[in-house]
Every structure is written in C-alpha cells, then in structure tokens.
C-alpha cells in the first residue's frame, strides 16, 4: 500500500496517497475542483487552467500538480473562484457558444461551469470567430468554433492501430484541432461515440444523435457540475 | 407613492422572451399590482409617455432601427435589463457574425436555394424605409450601458419574476440553480 499523506484544502483536513494529483486527492475528500482539459486515464495537460488552486500561497494547476505532505491548498476562496470564473468567461467569448443551437447544451462541461459560477454575462468582449466546420467524416462533425483547445481528443488515441485521429494545427489564436480524414472515414460507432464523449464542449459531435436527450434529463439540467463529488464530503 | 414604471422592447429577437414574461402565469396579476407598464408590446403603447424605472430589452442589435430603439430605451429608463441570449450575446441572429455582410445578403437574396430562380433582376432591398443592416449583430451592452443581465433562451419565467420582484421590492434576488440556464 502506498504512503498516506495529510494536507488541508481551505482549512479542511484531508488525506490521500502520495503521488495523487491535487484534483484526484480533493475528489477522495469530497472536494470538487473544476476541470475541463483533465480526463480520467489521460496524462494531464493543464491547458485550460480552470483547476487553478493556490498551494502554500503559490498558484498552480491542480490537475497536473501532485499533493505533498502538509501543504495548505486554497480552492474555494473568493479570489480563486474569481480566477476560475474569468477563465471560463475567456473560453466562452473566444468561441461561438450559441448554447440554444448547440447539440451539447445541457451536457456541456463549459456551460455547466458557467452555470456553477452563475455567469450572467462574460466580462470580456465576444470575438465571434469564423473557423471552418469539418463535416467530411461520415460519423463525426467537428465544429471548431466551439473548441476550447483542451486537447483531450489529441491526447487520447482513439484508433486502435496507434495512430491519432486528432491533431493540433496552426498556432496562436488560429490554433485548431484537425481530424485525420482517412482514419475518420473508417470509424466504428463506438469510436465515434467515444470521441464525442471525450469532448467537454460541442466541438466533436457524433452525427445523427443531436438533441436525443430531452430538456430536463440532460447531464447538468438538475444538479450542478461536481455536486456528485461534493455529496461525498 | 406611484408604482414603478416598466417598459419592454423586442429588438433582434423572436418574442420568445416576451412569451416567457407572460409565462409567469397567475403572478401576472401580482405584477400589475406591483408595476405600471409604459412603452411595451404587452400593452401596445408605442412611444414613451414618461420616464420609466425599468426597461427590459429582448434581442440584440442587427440593424439601425434596433440601435435607435435601444438608445431611446437607455434615455427613458433608469435601469436597463438585457433579457435573454440575443440581448446578451447576439444569440441566433449573431450566427452570421464572422460572415461578411455581402455574403449574407447575396445568400439571402441572390444565391440561396429558395431565391436563386425567382430574383431575375438580382434586386437587393435598398429602400430608405428599410433599416440599414449592421455589419454584425451587436449584444446590447456593446451599444449602451446595461445594468443587469438575465440569461436563457428563453429566460425562465421564475428568473424574470424573481428579478423584477427583487428590483421593485428592494429584496435580494433569488438565483436557484434551475433558473440560470442558457437554453
């Protein structure tokens, strides 16, 4: 059995195993730290910064940093909450998040965080980007204007022969996710479903499945994101 | 003391937000006890007849008339509220943002599948009576100062009710999870 360590989150005494990421350690103790780019089974990338916490006073990303003995972590403070809300708002205005017209609405992690932080209006100006929509795959639709560049899809190898279906192209504010058209042509139903479920927003969609779940029964209709973790406190 | 005066308008919206105002159901009887309506599609008063306390705006600004109306509301209302996704971020009309206006107009009047064969003279509407379309759809707060924002498509009736009641009575605005939604 690995070594148990103790630490605090917002003054609460917590225990976890040495080597746990702060997000995982917090989860074990019933504390929800919001994440977007983090996904179970994938190596942390720390691209979205929404999991920002302060460890002994220094800001860091809780998905990539591991917890150590005796550290004091700040998570749900007014300052950190404001930083997270700002990050969420920034991602929201950088894309075209027309929620009423999006297939992922109600089950979208970005939208759920907007709800959690009660974003009535983003503090930043909308950018209204115009990026190309890729509908070439028979099974997948890629709406790049909704992509938050979390790279979950790039980090996971969806195809079985070791080739990656998704890759990053271009740089700076022109950065986009590209889909390998040859691999995309032969995707199975399960692989297409897996790709859609990997995406925290409505950028990767499985065709012919939009709006299947009625309003009221979607993932975040009734309970805020993270409430399942917080109920274990 | 006279009742607070409310005015409402639908700019580049679908009137869904106004439907949601009506969706407060029997509380509409409480509402007319609480406030008096001035310029609004609800009572069909077309022009401001006095200074209003609360202006509620549905829809963003897609043409010159929307901008004119919005500025008129700002001038005549002490508190201005953006109601719904279109007022807050342009909403569905703003899906044309990022597409050059020339492309939009040509698709709508010359090249679109439903118009390609019936506009032989290639006429683009250009009458002085028609408001000038803007280069893109603007959220209301990019045109005038907006005091409060109530998201939703449409905003939940409970959200509208809670907000108006809180403003009028001076109470705290209740924001349970179920009422702040973007769709």
Short mmCIF file of C-alpha atoms in Angstrom, two decimals, chain B residues 32-181:
data_model
loop_
_atom_site.label_atom_id
_atom_site.label_comp_id
_atom_site.label_asym_id
_atom_site.label_seq_id
_atom_site.Cartn_x
_atom_site.Cartn_y
_atom_site.Cartn_z
CA UNK B 32 -49.84 44.60 -12.47
CA UNK B 33 -50.37 45.39 -8.78
CA UNK B 34 -46.63 45.97 -8.41
CA UNK B 35 -45.81 47.92 -11.56
CA UNK B 36 -47.28 50.05 -14.30
CA UNK B 37 -46.41 49.31 -17.94
CA UNK B 38 -45.42 52.06 -20.35
CA UNK B 39 -43.97 51.52 -23.85
CA UNK B 40 -44.24 47.77 -24.43
CA UNK B 41 -45.71 45.18 -26.82
CA UNK B 42 -47.54 43.87 -23.73
CA UNK B 43 -49.92 46.86 -23.65
CA UNK B 44 -49.18 48.12 -27.18
CA UNK B 45 -48.07 51.60 -26.07
CA UNK B 46 -45.86 52.69 -28.99
CA UNK B 47 -43.96 55.67 -27.56
CA UNK B 48 -42.64 56.67 -24.16
CA UNK B 49 -45.08 58.92 -22.32
CA UNK B 50 -42.97 59.29 -19.18
CA UNK B 51 -39.60 58.42 -17.66
CA UNK B 52 -39.56 54.70 -16.76
CA UNK B 53 -37.87 52.93 -13.90
CA UNK B 54 -37.12 49.60 -15.56
CA UNK B 55 -36.53 48.88 -19.25
CA UNK B 56 -36.41 45.24 -20.35
CA UNK B 57 -34.72 44.54 -23.69
CA UNK B 58 -35.14 41.34 -25.67
CA UNK B 59 -32.87 40.78 -28.68
CA UNK B 60 -29.57 42.24 -29.83
CA UNK B 61 -28.96 44.93 -32.46
CA UNK B 62 -28.89 43.74 -36.05
CA UNK B 63 -29.95 46.97 -37.79
CA UNK B 64 -30.05 50.76 -37.38
CA UNK B 65 -33.61 50.71 -36.03
CA UNK B 66 -32.59 48.36 -33.19
CA UNK B 67 -29.78 50.76 -32.25
CA UNK B 68 -32.17 53.73 -32.33
CA UNK B 69 -34.72 51.92 -30.14
CA UNK B 70 -32.09 50.74 -27.69
CA UNK B 71 -30.67 54.26 -27.28
CA UNK B 72 -34.22 55.55 -26.81
CA UNK B 73 -34.73 52.99 -24.03
CA UNK B 74 -31.46 53.94 -22.37
CA UNK B 75 -32.55 57.57 -22.36
CA UNK B 76 -36.02 56.86 -21.00
CA UNK B 77 -35.29 54.10 -18.46
CA UNK B 78 -33.34 54.40 -15.24
CA UNK B 79 -32.46 50.70 -15.13
CA UNK B 80 -31.94 48.68 -18.29
CA UNK B 81 -32.01 44.88 -18.34
CA UNK B 82 -30.75 42.62 -21.14
CA UNK B 83 -33.23 39.75 -21.24
CA UNK B 84 -32.18 36.51 -22.94
CA UNK B 85 -29.31 35.19 -25.03
CA UNK B 86 -29.87 37.50 -28.02
CA UNK B 87 -29.73 40.69 -25.95
CA UNK B 88 -26.72 39.38 -24.02
CA UNK B 89 -24.59 37.90 -26.78
CA UNK B 90 -26.46 38.34 -30.06
CA UNK B 91 -27.99 34.87 -29.93
CA UNK B 92 -29.06 33.03 -33.05
CA UNK B 93 -29.04 36.17 -35.27
CA UNK B 94 -25.36 36.56 -34.34
CA UNK B 95 -24.56 33.25 -36.03
CA UNK B 96 -23.98 35.46 -39.07
CA UNK B 97 -21.21 37.31 -37.22
CA UNK B 98 -17.90 36.44 -38.81
CA UNK B 99 -19.53 36.04 -42.22
CA UNK B 100 -19.04 39.19 -44.36
CA UNK B 101 -22.31 41.09 -44.76
CA UNK B 102 -22.00 40.94 -48.58
CA UNK B 103 -22.00 37.12 -48.43
CA UNK B 104 -25.06 37.14 -46.12
CA UNK B 105 -27.06 39.47 -48.38
CA UNK B 106 -26.13 37.58 -51.54
CA UNK B 107 -27.08 34.26 -49.96
CA UNK B 108 -30.40 35.69 -48.76
CA UNK B 109 -31.46 37.48 -51.96
CA UNK B 110 -29.44 36.09 -54.89
CA UNK B 111 -27.89 32.67 -54.36
CA UNK B 112 -29.88 30.86 -51.67
CA UNK B 113 -31.76 27.76 -52.88
CA UNK B 114 -35.16 29.35 -52.25
CA UNK B 115 -34.37 32.62 -54.09
CA UNK B 116 -31.93 31.69 -56.84
CA UNK B 117 -34.61 31.26 -59.51
CA UNK B 118 -37.08 33.98 -58.55
CA UNK B 119 -34.96 37.13 -58.29
CA UNK B 120 -34.22 37.53 -62.01
CA UNK B 121 -33.36 41.23 -61.81
CA UNK B 122 -30.95 40.49 -58.97
CA UNK B 123 -32.58 43.09 -56.72
CA UNK B 124 -31.15 43.72 -53.29
CA UNK B 125 -33.57 45.53 -50.93
CA UNK B 126 -32.32 49.10 -50.65
CA UNK B 127 -35.34 51.28 -49.83
CA UNK B 128 -34.88 54.22 -47.48
CA UNK B 129 -37.77 52.87 -45.38
CA UNK B 130 -35.85 49.70 -44.60
CA UNK B 131 -33.49 49.97 -41.61
CA UNK B 132 -29.85 49.60 -42.58
CA UNK B 133 -28.47 46.21 -41.64
CA UNK B 134 -25.35 46.32 -39.44
CA UNK B 135 -22.03 44.66 -40.28
CA UNK B 136 -22.72 42.17 -37.50
CA UNK B 137 -25.17 41.61 -34.65
CA UNK B 138 -24.20 43.51 -31.51
CA UNK B 139 -25.00 42.48 -27.93
CA UNK B 140 -26.93 45.35 -26.26
CA UNK B 141 -24.15 46.14 -23.79
CA UNK B 142 -21.81 46.91 -26.70
CA UNK B 143 -24.17 49.75 -27.74
CA UNK B 144 -25.38 51.23 -24.41
CA UNK B 145 -24.74 50.64 -20.73
CA UNK B 146 -26.79 47.69 -19.45
CA UNK B 147 -27.36 47.35 -15.72
CA UNK B 148 -28.49 43.72 -15.36
CA UNK B 149 -28.39 40.54 -17.43
CA UNK B 150 -30.89 37.69 -17.33
CA UNK B 151 -29.72 34.77 -19.50
CA UNK B 152 -31.79 32.00 -21.04
CA UNK B 153 -33.41 31.04 -24.31
CA UNK B 154 -35.90 31.98 -23.15
CA UNK B 155 -35.02 33.11 -19.61
CA UNK B 156 -37.08 31.07 -17.15
CA UNK B 157 -40.27 32.84 -16.08
CA UNK B 158 -39.16 32.40 -12.45
CA UNK B 159 -35.91 34.24 -13.21
CA UNK B 160 -37.80 37.18 -14.74
CA UNK B 161 -40.26 37.25 -11.88
CA UNK B 162 -37.55 36.98 -9.20
CA UNK B 163 -35.54 39.77 -10.84
CA UNK B 164 -38.42 42.21 -11.34
CA UNK B 165 -39.81 41.49 -7.86
CA UNK B 166 -36.37 41.98 -6.27
CA UNK B 167 -35.86 45.27 -8.11
CA UNK B 168 -39.28 46.61 -7.24
CA UNK B 169 -39.43 45.47 -3.62
CA UNK B 170 -35.72 46.01 -2.89
CA UNK B 171 -35.26 42.40 -1.82
CA UNK B 172 -32.41 40.06 -2.61
CA UNK B 173 -32.52 38.30 -5.99
CA UNK B 174 -33.03 34.56 -5.56
CA UNK B 175 -30.96 32.62 -8.10
CA UNK B 176 -31.57 28.88 -7.63
CA UNK B 177 -29.63 26.56 -9.98
CA UNK B 178 -32.68 25.76 -12.11
CA UNK B 179 -33.34 29.34 -13.21
CA UNK B 180 -29.98 30.35 -14.67
CA UNK B 181 -29.74 28.43 -17.95
#
